[in-house]
mmCIF file of C-alpha atoms in Angstrom:
data_model
loop_
_atom_site.group_PDB
_atom_site.id
_atom_site.type_symbol
_atom_site.label_atom_id
_atom_site.label_comp_id
_atom_site.label_asym_id
_atom_site.label_seq_id
_atom_site.Cartn_x
_atom_site.Cartn_y
_atom_site.Cartn_z
ATOM 1 C CA MET A 581 55.713 73.185 162.919
ATOM 2 C CA LYS A 582 57.307 75.203 165.792
ATOM 3 C CA GLY A 583 57.510 78.196 163.531
ATOM 4 C CA LEU A 584 53.890 77.981 162.477
ATOM 5 C CA LEU A 585 52.686 77.621 166.079
ATOM 6 C CA LEU A 586 54.907 80.692 167.020
ATOM 7 C CA ASN A 587 53.537 82.698 164.248
ATOM 8 C CA GLN A 588 50.011 81.942 165.385
ATOM 9 C CA TYR A 589 50.900 82.819 168.920
ATOM 10 C CA TYR A 590 52.502 86.121 167.965
ATOM 11 C CA ALA A 591 49.291 86.987 165.801
ATOM 12 C CA VAL A 592 47.004 86.817 168.826
ATOM 13 C CA GLU A 593 49.529 87.394 171.594
ATOM 14 C CA LYS A 594 47.756 90.498 172.836
ATOM 15 C CA SER A 595 44.316 88.843 172.856
ATOM 16 C CA PHE A 596 45.876 85.931 174.630
ATOM 17 C CA TRP A 597 47.236 87.926 177.487
ATOM 18 C CA TRP A 598 43.991 89.951 177.772
ATOM 19 C CA TYR A 599 41.665 86.890 177.808
ATOM 20 C CA MET A 600 43.713 84.926 180.222
ATOM 21 C CA PRO A 601 43.593 87.081 183.316
ATOM 22 C CA ILE A 602 39.906 87.987 182.556
ATOM 23 C CA SER A 603 39.115 84.238 182.254
ATOM 24 C CA PHE A 604 40.901 83.691 185.611
ATOM 25 C CA VAL A 605 38.957 86.276 187.393
ATOM 26 C CA VAL A 606 35.651 85.237 185.998
ATOM 27 C CA ALA A 607 36.461 81.625 186.862
ATOM 28 C CA ILE A 608 37.310 82.361 190.478
ATOM 29 C CA VAL A 609 34.571 85.019 191.271
ATOM 30 C CA PHE A 610 31.672 83.473 189.558
ATOM 31 C CA VAL A 611 32.118 79.964 191.024
ATOM 32 C CA PHE A 612 31.482 81.354 194.571
ATOM 33 C CA PHE A 613 28.019 82.361 193.681
ATOM 34 C CA ASN A 614 25.916 79.546 194.857
ATOM 35 C CA HIS A 615 23.803 79.283 191.806
ATOM 36 C CA PHE A 616 23.856 76.866 188.856
ATOM 37 C CA ALA A 617 23.925 79.513 186.110
ATOM 38 C CA THR A 618 26.801 81.510 187.508
ATOM 39 C CA GLN A 619 28.868 78.357 188.160
ATOM 40 C CA TRP A 620 28.148 77.248 184.674
ATOM 41 C CA VAL A 621 29.411 80.663 183.313
ATOM 42 C CA ALA A 622 32.470 80.112 185.515
ATOM 43 C CA ILE A 623 33.311 77.020 183.796
ATOM 44 C CA VAL A 624 32.348 77.812 180.178
ATOM 45 C CA LEU A 625 33.661 81.390 179.708
ATOM 46 C CA PRO A 626 37.483 80.411 180.389
ATOM 47 C CA LEU A 627 37.268 77.642 177.783
ATOM 48 C CA ALA A 628 35.325 79.798 175.322
ATOM 49 C CA PHE A 629 37.666 82.799 175.709
ATOM 50 C CA MET A 630 40.698 80.863 175.170
ATOM 51 C CA SER A 631 39.444 78.693 172.184
ATOM 52 C CA SER A 632 38.214 81.848 170.577
ATOM 53 C CA VAL A 633 41.740 83.193 170.675
ATOM 54 C CA ALA A 634 42.935 80.263 168.517
ATOM 55 C CA ILE A 635 40.061 80.823 166.076
ATOM 56 C CA GLU A 636 41.045 84.611 165.970
ATOM 57 C CA VAL A 637 44.209 83.559 164.192
ATOM 58 C CA LEU A 638 42.238 82.692 161.048
ATOM 59 C CA LYS A 639 40.891 86.321 161.047
ATOM 60 C CA HIS A 640 44.377 87.763 161.330
ATOM 61 C CA GLU A 641 45.622 85.513 158.506
ATOM 62 C CA ALA A 642 42.936 86.759 156.234
ATOM 63 C CA LYS A 643 43.626 90.422 156.975
ATOM 64 C CA SER A 644 47.384 90.117 156.627
ATOM 65 C CA GLY A 645 47.362 87.843 153.631
ATOM 66 C CA TRP A 646 49.316 85.227 155.476
ATOM 67 C CA SER A 647 46.856 82.476 154.521
ATOM 68 C CA LYS A 648 48.161 82.803 150.894
ATOM 69 C CA PHE A 649 51.770 83.645 151.642
ATOM 70 C CA VAL A 650 52.099 80.543 153.856
ATOM 71 C CA LEU A 651 51.775 78.267 150.759
ATOM 72 C CA THR A 652 55.026 79.627 149.434
ATOM 73 C CA LEU A 653 56.976 78.280 152.374
ATOM 74 C CA PRO A 654 58.641 74.822 152.194
ATOM 75 C CA VAL A 655 55.859 73.255 154.450
ATOM 76 C CA LYS A 656 53.331 70.669 153.395
ATOM 77 C CA ARG A 657 49.643 71.884 153.393
ATOM 78 C CA GLU A 658 48.711 69.291 155.920
ATOM 79 C CA ARG A 659 51.296 70.831 158.302
ATOM 80 C CA VAL A 660 49.415 74.151 158.075
ATOM 81 C CA VAL A 661 46.179 72.495 159.068
ATOM 82 C CA GLN A 662 47.875 70.526 161.703
ATOM 83 C CA SER A 663 49.316 73.603 163.242
ATOM 84 C CA HIS A 664 45.943 75.350 163.572
ATOM 85 C CA TYR A 665 44.356 72.245 165.131
ATOM 86 C CA LEU A 666 47.313 71.851 167.541
ATOM 87 C CA PHE A 667 47.208 75.503 168.510
ATOM 88 C CA PHE A 668 43.496 75.279 169.161
ATOM 89 C CA LEU A 669 44.121 72.378 171.498
ATOM 90 C CA LEU A 670 47.001 74.048 173.291
ATOM 91 C CA VAL A 671 45.228 77.325 173.870
ATOM 92 C CA SER A 672 42.053 75.578 174.873
ATOM 93 C CA GLY A 673 44.252 73.500 177.263
ATOM 94 C CA VAL A 674 45.172 76.802 178.963
ATOM 95 C CA GLY A 675 41.433 77.211 179.724
ATOM 96 C CA LEU A 676 41.523 73.855 181.363
ATOM 97 C CA VAL A 677 44.419 74.772 183.450
ATOM 98 C CA ILE A 678 42.574 77.836 184.636
ATOM 99 C CA LEU A 679 39.652 75.528 185.637
ATOM 100 C CA GLY A 680 42.061 73.356 187.489
ATOM 101 C CA ILE A 681 43.422 76.262 189.451
ATOM 102 C CA GLN A 682 39.729 77.376 190.046
ATOM 103 C CA PHE A 683 38.993 73.943 191.474
ATOM 104 C CA MET A 684 41.969 73.845 193.821
ATOM 105 C CA ILE A 685 41.432 77.457 195.041
ATOM 106 C CA SER A 686 37.667 76.741 195.727
ATOM 107 C CA ASN A 687 38.383 73.506 197.595
ATOM 108 C CA GLY A 688 41.266 75.201 199.514
ATOM 109 C CA LEU A 689 38.897 77.860 200.741
ATOM 110 C CA GLY A 690 36.441 75.323 201.977
ATOM 111 C CA MET A 691 33.975 75.319 198.952
ATOM 112 C CA THR A 692 33.551 71.715 197.820
ATOM 113 C CA LEU A 693 32.738 71.278 194.235
ATOM 114 C CA GLY A 694 30.766 68.176 193.613
ATOM 115 C CA PRO A 695 30.556 65.772 190.746
ATOM 116 C CA GLY A 696 28.269 68.216 188.955
ATOM 117 C CA TYR A 697 31.226 70.547 188.487
ATOM 118 C CA ILE A 698 33.226 67.889 186.607
ATOM 119 C CA TYR A 699 30.191 66.968 184.459
ATOM 120 C CA ASN A 700 29.801 70.654 183.502
ATOM 121 C CA VAL A 701 33.591 70.791 182.613
ATOM 122 C CA MET A 702 33.080 67.778 180.251
ATOM 123 C CA ASN A 703 30.014 69.604 178.742
ATOM 124 C CA ALA A 704 32.039 72.674 178.183
ATOM 125 C CA VAL A 705 34.778 70.769 176.647
ATOM 126 C CA GLY A 706 32.337 69.189 174.194
ATOM 127 C CA ILE A 707 31.150 72.648 173.390
ATOM 128 C CA VAL A 708 34.637 73.812 172.564
ATOM 129 C CA PHE A 709 35.168 70.633 170.377
ATOM 130 C CA THR A 710 32.077 71.497 168.521
ATOM 131 C CA LEU A 711 33.428 75.236 167.849
ATOM 132 C CA GLY A 712 36.570 73.549 166.434
ATOM 133 C CA PHE A 713 35.118 70.898 164.282
ATOM 134 C CA VAL A 714 32.515 73.346 162.684
ATOM 135 C CA THR A 715 34.940 76.360 162.366
ATOM 136 C CA TYR A 716 37.958 74.977 160.716
ATOM 137 C CA PRO A 717 36.463 72.939 157.729
ATOM 138 C CA LEU A 718 34.108 75.817 157.051
ATOM 139 C CA THR A 719 36.826 78.350 156.995
ATOM 140 C CA TYR A 720 38.884 76.145 154.597
ATOM 141 C CA MET A 721 35.862 75.684 152.333
ATOM 142 C CA LEU A 722 34.664 79.259 152.383
ATOM 143 C CA GLY A 723 37.852 81.209 152.925
ATOM 144 C CA THR A 724 39.513 82.911 155.867
ATOM 145 C CA GLU A 725 37.864 86.207 154.854
ATOM 146 C CA LYS A 726 34.628 84.919 156.290
ATOM 147 C CA ALA A 727 36.366 83.607 159.528
ATOM 148 C CA GLU A 728 34.475 86.094 161.769
ATOM 149 C CA ALA A 729 31.075 84.951 160.537
ATOM 150 C CA ILE A 730 32.115 81.281 160.636
ATOM 151 C CA LEU A 731 33.243 81.815 164.226
ATOM 152 C CA MET A 732 29.631 82.971 165.153
ATOM 153 C CA ILE A 733 28.284 79.924 163.437
ATOM 154 C CA GLY A 734 30.713 77.690 165.402
ATOM 155 C CA VAL A 735 29.660 79.299 168.751
ATOM 156 C CA GLY A 736 25.867 78.842 167.805
ATOM 157 C CA ALA A 737 26.430 75.158 166.712
ATOM 158 C CA GLY A 738 28.393 74.476 169.968
ATOM 159 C CA ILE A 739 25.493 75.685 172.190
ATOM 160 C CA GLY A 740 22.792 74.199 169.831
ATOM 161 C CA LEU A 741 24.284 70.795 169.665
ATOM 162 C CA TYR A 742 24.698 70.739 173.408
ATOM 163 C CA PHE A 743 21.044 71.491 174.090
ATOM 164 C CA LEU A 744 19.829 69.218 171.343
ATOM 165 C CA SER A 745 21.859 66.375 172.686
ATOM 166 C CA ALA A 746 20.563 66.948 176.178
ATOM 167 C CA LEU A 747 16.980 66.947 174.881
ATOM 168 C CA LEU A 748 17.428 63.677 172.924
ATOM 169 C CA TYR A 749 19.245 62.084 175.859
ATOM 170 C CA ASN A 750 16.400 62.894 178.260
ATOM 171 C CA LEU A 751 13.877 61.453 175.813
ATOM 172 C CA MET A 752 15.802 58.243 175.411
ATOM 173 C CA PHE A 753 17.054 57.707 178.898
ATOM 174 C CA SER A 754 14.418 59.241 181.137
ATOM 175 C CA GLY A 755 13.730 56.055 182.983
ATOM 176 C CA TRP A 756 17.355 55.028 183.415
ATOM 177 C CA GLN A 757 18.377 54.358 187.022
ATOM 178 C CA GLY A 758 22.119 54.896 186.814
ATOM 179 C CA ASN A 759 24.265 58.025 186.792
ATOM 180 C CA SER A 760 22.574 59.817 183.915
ATOM 181 C CA ASP A 761 24.487 63.069 184.263
ATOM 182 C CA LEU A 762 27.815 61.300 184.009
ATOM 183 C CA LEU A 763 26.712 59.130 181.042
ATOM 184 C CA PHE A 764 25.463 62.074 179.254
ATOM 185 C CA SER A 765 28.630 64.481 179.827
ATOM 186 C CA LEU A 766 30.954 61.577 178.959
ATOM 187 C CA SER A 767 29.129 60.451 175.826
ATOM 188 C CA PHE A 768 28.753 64.167 174.668
ATOM 189 C CA MET A 769 32.324 64.945 175.196
ATOM 190 C CA LEU A 770 33.482 61.679 173.426
ATOM 191 C CA MET A 771 30.990 62.351 170.565
ATOM 192 C CA THR A 772 32.361 65.818 169.922
ATOM 193 C CA LEU A 773 35.859 64.537 170.191
ATOM 194 C CA ILE A 774 35.335 62.042 167.465
ATOM 195 C CA LEU A 775 33.666 64.720 165.258
ATOM 196 C CA PHE A 776 36.719 66.954 165.892
ATOM 197 C CA ILE A 777 39.089 64.245 164.728
ATOM 198 C CA ILE A 778 36.887 63.673 161.635
ATOM 199 C CA SER A 779 36.879 67.365 160.893
ATOM 200 C CA TYR A 780 40.675 67.432 161.104
ATOM 201 C CA ILE A 781 40.915 64.823 158.327
ATOM 202 C CA VAL A 782 38.216 66.559 156.250
ATOM 203 C CA SER A 783 40.079 69.953 156.660
ATOM 204 C CA ILE A 784 43.243 68.503 155.424
ATOM 205 C CA GLN A 785 41.597 67.178 152.271
ATOM 206 C CA VAL A 786 39.812 70.350 151.570
ATOM 207 C CA TYR A 787 42.945 72.534 152.139
ATOM 208 C CA LYS A 788 45.069 70.204 149.846
ATOM 209 C CA ARG A 789 42.567 70.737 147.001
ATOM 210 C CA LYS A 790 41.976 74.300 147.531
ATOM 211 C CA GLU A 791 43.245 76.759 144.955
ATOM 212 C CA PHE A 792 44.157 80.243 146.119
#
């Protein structure tokens, strides 16, 4: 497992070290604009950039032929899938660390980020989970050669599911008197987490049956 993770890291090492400082700068600068849209960008972009690095691994594997060569190694197919999902979570976790630093710096400089900030972080995590649960099963079904197109589908699905969920939620709970923002963000994040876990199980089954 460690070898598979290291292989993925070295495949996208350059992108990782490019995106991380860019994500950090965007997160720090944009959050100080007192506007909903820029603060939303300051939260979403670091997570989107870092998670896209993990997805980029699939594209590199297709170009180098690693996706076929890895099957000749003494590793179980489910380990290969497991390593991709684990790498996705680890790299996306770096995005969360950047947001944590952003939060501490902002508060240290006297800018109080309210509960809305936490809710938006949960929404962004839900979009990242959507990107993962759409991209990996589709890639194993359609082939790593289509990884780039599938990544675009994953991004569109993440944004689309978020707005669709928000629309349905507003229709269903428009008269509710409780903390509706917290309920929506929490339920959206948990729903996408469950779908992410299901997609992991599906991906293993697809990859086991796939003939290269």
